Coordinates of C-alpha atoms and ligand atoms in Angstrom, one line a residue:
M42 CA 70.1 104.4 117.2
D43 CA 73.4 104.4 119.2
G44 CA 75.8 106.9 118.0
C45 CA 79.4 106.0 117.3
K46 CA 82.1 106.7 119.9
R47 CA 85.3 105.6 118.2
I48 CA 85.5 105.9 114.4
G49 CA 88.1 105.0 111.8
I50 CA 88.8 107.0 108.6
L51 CA 90.3 105.5 105.5
T52 CA 91.0 106.5 101.9
S53 CA 90.8 103.8 99.3
G54 CA 91.2 103.1 95.6
G55 CA 92.6 105.8 93.2
D56 CA 93.6 108.9 95.2
A57 CA 91.8 112.1 94.4
P58 CA 92.8 115.7 95.2
G59 CA 90.7 116.8 98.1
M60 CA 90.8 113.5 100.0
N61 CA 93.0 115.3 102.6
A62 CA 90.4 117.9 103.1
A63 CA 87.9 115.2 104.0
V64 CA 90.4 113.4 106.3
R65 CA 91.1 116.7 108.1
A66 CA 87.4 117.7 108.5
G67 CA 86.4 114.2 109.5
A68 CA 89.1 114.1 112.2
L69 CA 88.5 117.6 113.5
V70 CA 84.7 117.4 113.5
G71 CA 84.8 113.9 115.1
M72 CA 87.1 115.1 117.9
S73 CA 84.9 118.2 118.5
L74 CA 81.9 115.8 118.9
G75 CA 83.9 113.9 121.6
M76 CA 84.6 110.8 119.4
E77 CA 88.0 109.1 119.2
V78 CA 89.2 109.2 115.5
F79 CA 91.6 106.6 114.1
G80 CA 93.4 107.2 110.8
I81 CA 93.8 103.9 109.0
E82 CA 96.6 103.7 106.5
R83 CA 96.5 102.4 102.9
G84 CA 92.8 101.8 102.8
Y85 CA 91.4 98.3 103.4
R86 CA 94.9 96.9 103.1
G87 CA 96.0 98.8 106.2
L88 CA 92.8 97.8 108.0
L89 CA 93.6 94.1 107.4
D90 CA 97.1 94.7 108.6
D91 CA 95.9 96.7 111.6
V92 CA 97.9 99.7 110.7
M93 CA 96.2 102.6 112.3
A94 CA 96.7 105.3 115.0
P95 CA 94.5 107.9 116.8
L96 CA 94.6 111.2 114.9
K97 CA 95.4 114.4 116.7
P98 CA 94.7 117.9 115.5
A99 CA 98.4 118.3 114.7
D100 CA 98.4 115.3 112.4
V101 CA 95.9 117.0 110.1
A102 CA 96.9 120.6 110.5
Q103 CA 99.0 121.0 107.3
I104 CA 97.3 118.6 104.9
L105 CA 94.4 120.6 103.5
R106 CA 96.5 122.0 100.6
E107 CA 98.2 118.7 99.7
G108 CA 97.2 116.5 96.8
G109 CA 97.0 112.7 97.2
T110 CA 96.1 111.4 100.6
C111 CA 98.1 111.6 103.9
L112 CA 96.7 108.2 104.9
G113 CA 97.9 106.5 101.8
S114 CA 95.6 104.4 99.5
A115 CA 95.5 101.0 97.9
R116 CA 93.4 98.8 95.8
C117 CA 92.5 95.6 97.8
K118 CA 91.0 92.9 95.5
E119 CA 90.9 90.3 98.3
F120 CA 88.2 92.4 100.0
H121 CA 85.7 90.8 97.6
Q122 CA 86.1 87.6 99.8
R123 CA 83.9 87.2 102.8
E124 CA 86.6 85.6 105.0
V125 CA 88.9 88.6 104.3
R126 CA 86.1 91.0 105.4
D127 CA 85.7 88.8 108.5
R128 CA 89.3 89.5 109.3
A129 CA 88.8 93.3 108.8
R130 CA 85.7 93.2 111.2
A131 CA 87.8 91.4 113.8
V132 CA 90.5 94.1 113.7
L133 CA 87.8 96.8 114.1
A134 CA 86.2 94.9 117.0
K135 CA 89.5 94.5 118.7
R136 CA 90.2 98.2 118.4
G137 CA 86.7 99.0 119.6
I138 CA 85.9 101.0 116.4
D139 CA 82.2 101.1 115.9
G140 CA 82.1 103.5 112.9
L141 CA 84.0 103.8 109.7
M142 CA 84.1 106.7 107.2
V143 CA 85.3 105.4 103.8
I144 CA 86.5 108.0 101.4
G145 CA 86.7 106.5 97.9
G146 CA 85.0 105.5 94.7
N147 CA 82.7 102.8 93.4
G148 CA 84.8 99.7 94.5
S149 CA 85.7 101.2 97.9
L150 CA 82.1 102.0 98.7
T151 CA 81.0 98.6 97.6
G152 CA 83.5 97.2 100.0
A153 CA 82.1 99.3 102.8
L154 CA 78.6 98.1 102.2
H155 CA 79.7 94.5 102.4
L156 CA 81.8 95.2 105.5
A157 CA 78.7 96.5 107.3
N158 CA 76.3 93.9 106.0
P159 CA 74.2 92.8 109.0
E160 CA 74.0 89.2 107.7
E161 CA 77.8 89.0 107.6
I162 CA 78.2 90.7 111.0
G163 CA 75.7 88.3 112.6
D164 CA 76.3 88.4 116.4
G165 CA 79.6 90.2 116.0
A166 CA 80.3 93.8 117.1
P167 CA 78.0 96.3 115.4
L168 CA 79.6 98.5 112.7
K169 CA 78.3 101.7 111.1
I170 CA 79.7 102.9 107.8
L171 CA 79.4 106.2 106.0
G172 CA 80.7 106.8 102.5
V173 CA 82.3 109.9 101.1
P174 CA 82.5 110.0 97.3
A175 CA 86.0 110.6 96.0
S176 CA 87.1 109.8 92.5
I177 CA 88.3 111.9 89.7
D178 CA 86.1 109.9 87.3
N179 CA 82.8 111.4 88.5
D180 CA 81.3 108.0 87.9
L181 CA 79.3 107.6 91.2
G182 CA 75.5 107.8 91.1
L183 CA 73.4 110.2 93.2
T184 CA 76.0 112.8 93.7
G185 CA 76.6 115.8 91.5
F186 CA 80.3 115.8 92.2
S187 CA 82.8 113.5 93.7
I188 CA 85.9 114.8 95.4
G189 CA 88.8 115.3 92.9
V190 CA 86.8 115.9 89.8
D191 CA 87.1 119.7 89.8
T192 CA 90.9 119.6 90.2
A193 CA 91.3 116.9 87.6
M194 CA 89.2 119.0 85.1
N195 CA 91.4 122.1 85.8
T196 CA 94.5 120.0 85.3
I197 CA 93.3 118.8 81.9
V198 CA 92.3 122.3 80.9
E199 CA 95.7 123.6 81.8
A200 CA 97.5 120.9 79.9
C201 CA 95.3 121.3 76.8
D202 CA 95.8 125.0 76.8
K203 CA 99.6 124.4 76.6
I204 CA 99.1 121.7 73.9
A205 CA 97.0 124.1 71.9
D206 CA 99.8 126.6 71.8
T207 CA 102.2 124.2 70.2
A208 CA 99.5 122.7 68.0
T209 CA 98.6 126.1 66.6
A210 CA 102.2 127.0 66.0
H211 CA 102.7 123.8 64.0
D212 CA 99.3 123.5 62.4
R213 CA 98.9 120.1 64.0
T214 CA 96.2 117.7 65.2
F215 CA 96.5 116.4 68.8
I216 CA 94.7 113.5 70.4
V217 CA 94.8 114.0 74.1
E218 CA 93.9 111.0 76.2
V219 CA 92.5 111.6 79.7
M220 CA 91.7 109.3 82.6
G221 CA 88.2 108.4 83.7
R222 CA 88.1 104.6 83.6
D223 CA 84.8 103.7 82.0
C224 CA 83.2 107.1 82.4
G225 CA 83.5 109.9 79.8
Y226 CA 82.7 112.8 82.2
L227 CA 86.2 114.3 82.3
A228 CA 86.6 114.0 78.5
M229 CA 83.2 115.7 77.8
T230 CA 83.5 118.5 80.3
S231 CA 87.1 119.4 79.7
A232 CA 86.5 119.3 75.9
I233 CA 83.9 122.1 76.5
A234 CA 86.1 124.0 78.8
V235 CA 89.1 123.8 76.4
G236 CA 87.2 124.5 73.2
A237 CA 88.3 121.2 71.8
D238 CA 87.1 120.2 68.3
L239 CA 85.9 116.7 69.3
A240 CA 85.4 114.6 72.4
L241 CA 85.4 110.8 72.3
F242 CA 83.7 109.1 75.3
P243 CA 82.6 105.5 75.9
E244 CA 79.0 106.4 76.6
A245 CA 78.6 107.2 72.9
G246 CA 79.0 103.5 72.2
K247 CA 80.7 104.0 68.8
D248 CA 82.8 101.3 67.3
P249 CA 86.4 101.9 66.4
Q250 CA 85.7 102.4 62.7
K251 CA 83.1 105.1 63.4
I252 CA 85.5 106.8 65.8
V253 CA 88.2 106.9 63.1
D254 CA 85.7 108.3 60.6
Q255 CA 84.6 110.9 63.0
I256 CA 88.1 112.2 63.7
V257 CA 89.0 112.2 60.0
E258 CA 85.9 114.1 59.1
T259 CA 86.5 116.6 61.9
V260 CA 90.1 117.2 60.8
L261 CA 89.2 117.6 57.1
T262 CA 86.3 119.9 57.9
I263 CA 88.5 122.2 60.1
R264 CA 91.3 122.2 57.6
K265 CA 89.0 123.2 54.8
G266 CA 87.5 125.9 56.9
T267 CA 88.4 129.5 57.2
R268 CA 89.4 129.5 60.8
K269 CA 92.6 131.3 61.6
A270 CA 93.7 128.7 64.1
R271 CA 94.2 125.5 62.2
R272 CA 95.0 123.3 65.1
V273 CA 92.7 120.4 66.0
I274 CA 92.4 119.2 69.5
I275 CA 90.6 116.0 70.2
I276 CA 90.0 114.8 73.7
K277 CA 89.7 111.0 74.1
A278 CA 88.5 109.3 77.3
E279 CA 90.6 106.3 78.2
G280 CA 87.5 104.1 78.3
V281 CA 86.9 104.5 74.5
S282 CA 87.1 101.1 72.9
I283 CA 90.2 101.7 70.7
P284 CA 93.7 102.1 72.2
V285 CA 95.2 105.5 71.4
D286 CA 98.2 104.2 69.4
Q287 CA 96.0 102.2 67.1
L288 CA 93.7 105.2 66.7
K289 CA 96.6 107.3 65.7
T290 CA 97.8 104.8 63.1
A291 CA 94.4 104.4 61.6
V292 CA 93.7 108.1 61.5
D293 CA 97.1 109.0 60.0
A294 CA 96.7 106.5 57.3
R295 CA 93.3 107.9 56.3
L296 CA 94.6 111.5 56.5
R297 CA 97.5 110.7 54.2
E298 CA 95.1 109.0 51.8
A299 CA 92.9 112.1 51.8
A300 CA 95.9 114.4 51.4
G301 CA 97.2 112.4 48.5
V302 CA 93.9 112.7 46.8
A303 CA 93.4 116.3 47.5
G304 CA 97.2 117.0 47.3
D305 CA 96.8 120.1 49.6
A306 CA 98.5 119.2 52.9
E307 CA 102.1 119.4 54.0
E308 CA 103.5 116.5 56.0
G309 CA 103.4 118.2 59.4
S310 CA 99.8 118.9 59.3
I311 CA 98.8 115.4 58.3
E312 CA 100.3 113.3 61.1
T313 CA 98.5 113.5 64.4
R314 CA 100.4 113.8 67.7
V315 CA 99.2 111.9 70.8
T316 CA 99.5 113.0 74.5
V317 CA 98.4 110.7 77.2
L318 CA 97.9 112.7 80.3
G319 CA 97.7 109.6 82.5
H320 CA 98.3 110.0 86.2
V321 CA 99.1 113.7 85.9
V322 CA 95.3 114.2 85.9
R323 CA 95.1 112.7 89.4
G324 CA 97.8 114.7 91.1
G325 CA 98.3 118.3 92.2
R326 CA 97.0 120.6 94.8
P327 CA 93.3 120.4 95.2
S328 CA 91.2 123.3 93.9
A329 CA 89.3 125.5 96.3
F330 CA 86.1 123.7 95.3
D331 CA 87.6 120.3 96.1
R332 CA 88.8 121.5 99.4
L333 CA 85.3 122.8 100.3
L334 CA 83.6 119.7 98.9
G335 CA 85.9 117.3 100.9
S336 CA 85.4 119.4 104.1
R337 CA 81.6 119.7 103.8
L338 CA 80.9 116.0 102.8
A339 CA 83.2 114.7 105.6
N340 CA 81.5 117.1 108.1
V341 CA 78.1 115.6 107.2
A342 CA 79.4 112.0 107.2
V343 CA 81.0 112.2 110.6
R344 CA 78.0 114.0 112.2
A345 CA 75.8 111.2 110.7
L346 CA 78.0 108.5 112.3
H347 CA 77.9 110.4 115.6
A348 CA 74.1 110.4 115.4
G349 CA 74.0 106.6 114.7
T350 CA 73.3 106.7 111.0
S351 CA 74.8 104.0 108.8
H352 CA 74.8 102.6 105.2
K353 CA 74.6 106.1 103.6
M354 CA 76.9 108.2 101.4
A355 CA 77.3 111.9 102.0
S356 CA 76.4 113.4 98.6
W357 CA 76.6 116.8 96.9
M358 CA 73.4 117.8 95.2
P359 CA 71.4 121.0 95.0
P360 CA 68.3 121.1 97.2
V361 CA 66.0 118.9 95.0
D362 CA 63.0 116.7 95.7
L363 CA 64.1 113.1 96.3
P364 CA 62.1 110.2 97.7
E365 CA 62.7 110.0 101.5
E366 CA 63.6 106.3 101.4
I367 CA 66.5 107.1 99.1
A368 CA 67.8 110.4 100.3
A369 CA 67.5 112.8 103.2
R370 CA 68.9 116.3 103.3
S371 CA 71.6 116.6 105.9
P372 CA 70.6 118.9 108.8
A373 CA 74.2 120.1 108.8
D374 CA 74.4 121.4 105.2
P375 CA 71.6 122.2 102.7
Y376 CA 73.7 121.0 99.7
C377 CA 74.7 117.7 101.3
W378 CA 72.5 114.7 101.4
L379 CA 72.6 111.4 103.1
V380 CA 71.8 108.9 100.3
D381 CA 71.2 105.2 100.7
L382 CA 74.5 103.6 99.8
A383 CA 72.9 100.6 98.0
A384 CA 70.9 103.0 95.8
V385 CA 74.1 104.9 95.0
L386 CA 75.8 101.8 93.8
A387 CA 72.8 100.7 91.8
E388 CA 72.6 104.1 90.1
T389 CA 76.4 104.0 89.5
E390 CA 75.9 100.8 87.4
N391 CA 73.1 102.5 85.5
L392 CA 75.3 105.6 84.9
L393 CA 78.2 103.5 83.6
S394 CA 76.0 101.3 81.3
G395 CA 74.5 104.5 79.9
K396 CA 71.0 103.6 81.1
S397 CA 70.4 106.3 83.6
P398 CA 68.7 109.6 82.6
L399 CA 71.8 111.4 83.8
A400 CA 74.1 109.4 81.5
R401 CA 71.8 110.0 78.6
W402 CA 71.6 113.7 79.4
R403 CA 75.4 114.0 79.6
A404 CA 76.0 112.4 76.3
G405 CA 73.1 114.2 74.6
A406 CA 74.1 117.6 76.0
F407 CA 77.6 117.1 74.8
N408 CA 76.4 116.1 71.3
D409 CA 74.4 119.2 71.1
I410 CA 77.4 121.3 72.0
E411 CA 79.6 119.4 69.7
D412 CA 77.3 119.9 66.7
A413 CA 77.5 123.7 67.4
L414 CA 81.4 123.5 67.7
L415 CA 81.7 122.3 64.2
L416 CA 79.4 124.8 62.5
Ligands
F6P187 O1 89.5 105.6 89.3 C1 90.5 106.6 89.2 C2 91.5 106.2 88.1 O2 92.5 107.3 88.1 C3 90.9 106.0 86.7 O3 90.6 107.2 86.0 C4 92.0 105.2 86.1 O4 91.4 104.3 85.1 C5 92.5 104.3 87.2 O5 92.1 105.0 88.4 C6 94.0 104.0 87.2 O6 94.3 103.2 88.3 P1 95.7 102.9 88.8 O7 96.3 104.1 89.4 O8 95.6 101.8 89.7 O9 96.5 102.5 87.5

């Protein structure tokens, strides 16, 4: 297998804290191996517009601590079209770039796989691609963590701790909505870390009525209880089927009804408050873990491109037994694996549809903890 001599690095899709660590490590390791490294701006959009420049050590010297991505990012829907990918391949061929490290999530890595599809390349210039998982959603299969997840979790925990202070002072119920697209990982894990009273996540597959019932039951149970802190914190993943404003309206109506019957609640404690954390969850300086993760995965990815490997994703998993045709442990790092990219994307679909053992485990493990929370 011929190793790559000139590679491009791009960040694509929703940015994730720690992407800069991956860009920095990719550039520095690539240069140290004697490769030329180009930084491509704004993901696939910049690739199509041929906006790229060779990276020098000085370009990446100060970026490790910064959130977002120094290369910029974009969502590029046109990349689903074959003729658009042909244009991208022509740009890479013109630049003499024979390897691409794509740092991004599900959509970005799917784009990479299509870009390097040998049937589409035909007699064109060969192209090797390596993916690096980066998405706060943690919705990619066959990696324990994607870059950005740890920082996002910490951001949610910090925000919820603050909300808990004011909620306790006013004896209130808060519904806090967190990002995660169709994946409930951030909602489940941060609910545990925050000591929330309830987490709502799409994998549970509950219909809106069941969700309203569950919240009302939780609030009433806690209010009747003997706990000193009478605040209620509910974390809702954005992918849950009912919009948060509708949820609030429905829950408030039921709580008023219940209070009217019981006649034991003052106004302030009946009405819920809603905080949508939104894009706050995606920003901020990367945690130490995300800096390490980004650096280590990119190190492995760039070394793989240099060795002539392609169609893989650098993945973070403990040393476990995996079939060789799917995953090989990186010689450069015992916690990093080179996993077949097509297998990653197939497993991602299973994860999001709730079919994979991991998705079932996540939801089941959370439900066990949740039952204990409300004892
Ligand atoms: O995939 C990352 C993510 O932040 C999701 O959690 C969220 O649903 C989405 O991106 C938001 O995308 P945009 O920034 O394009 O609105």
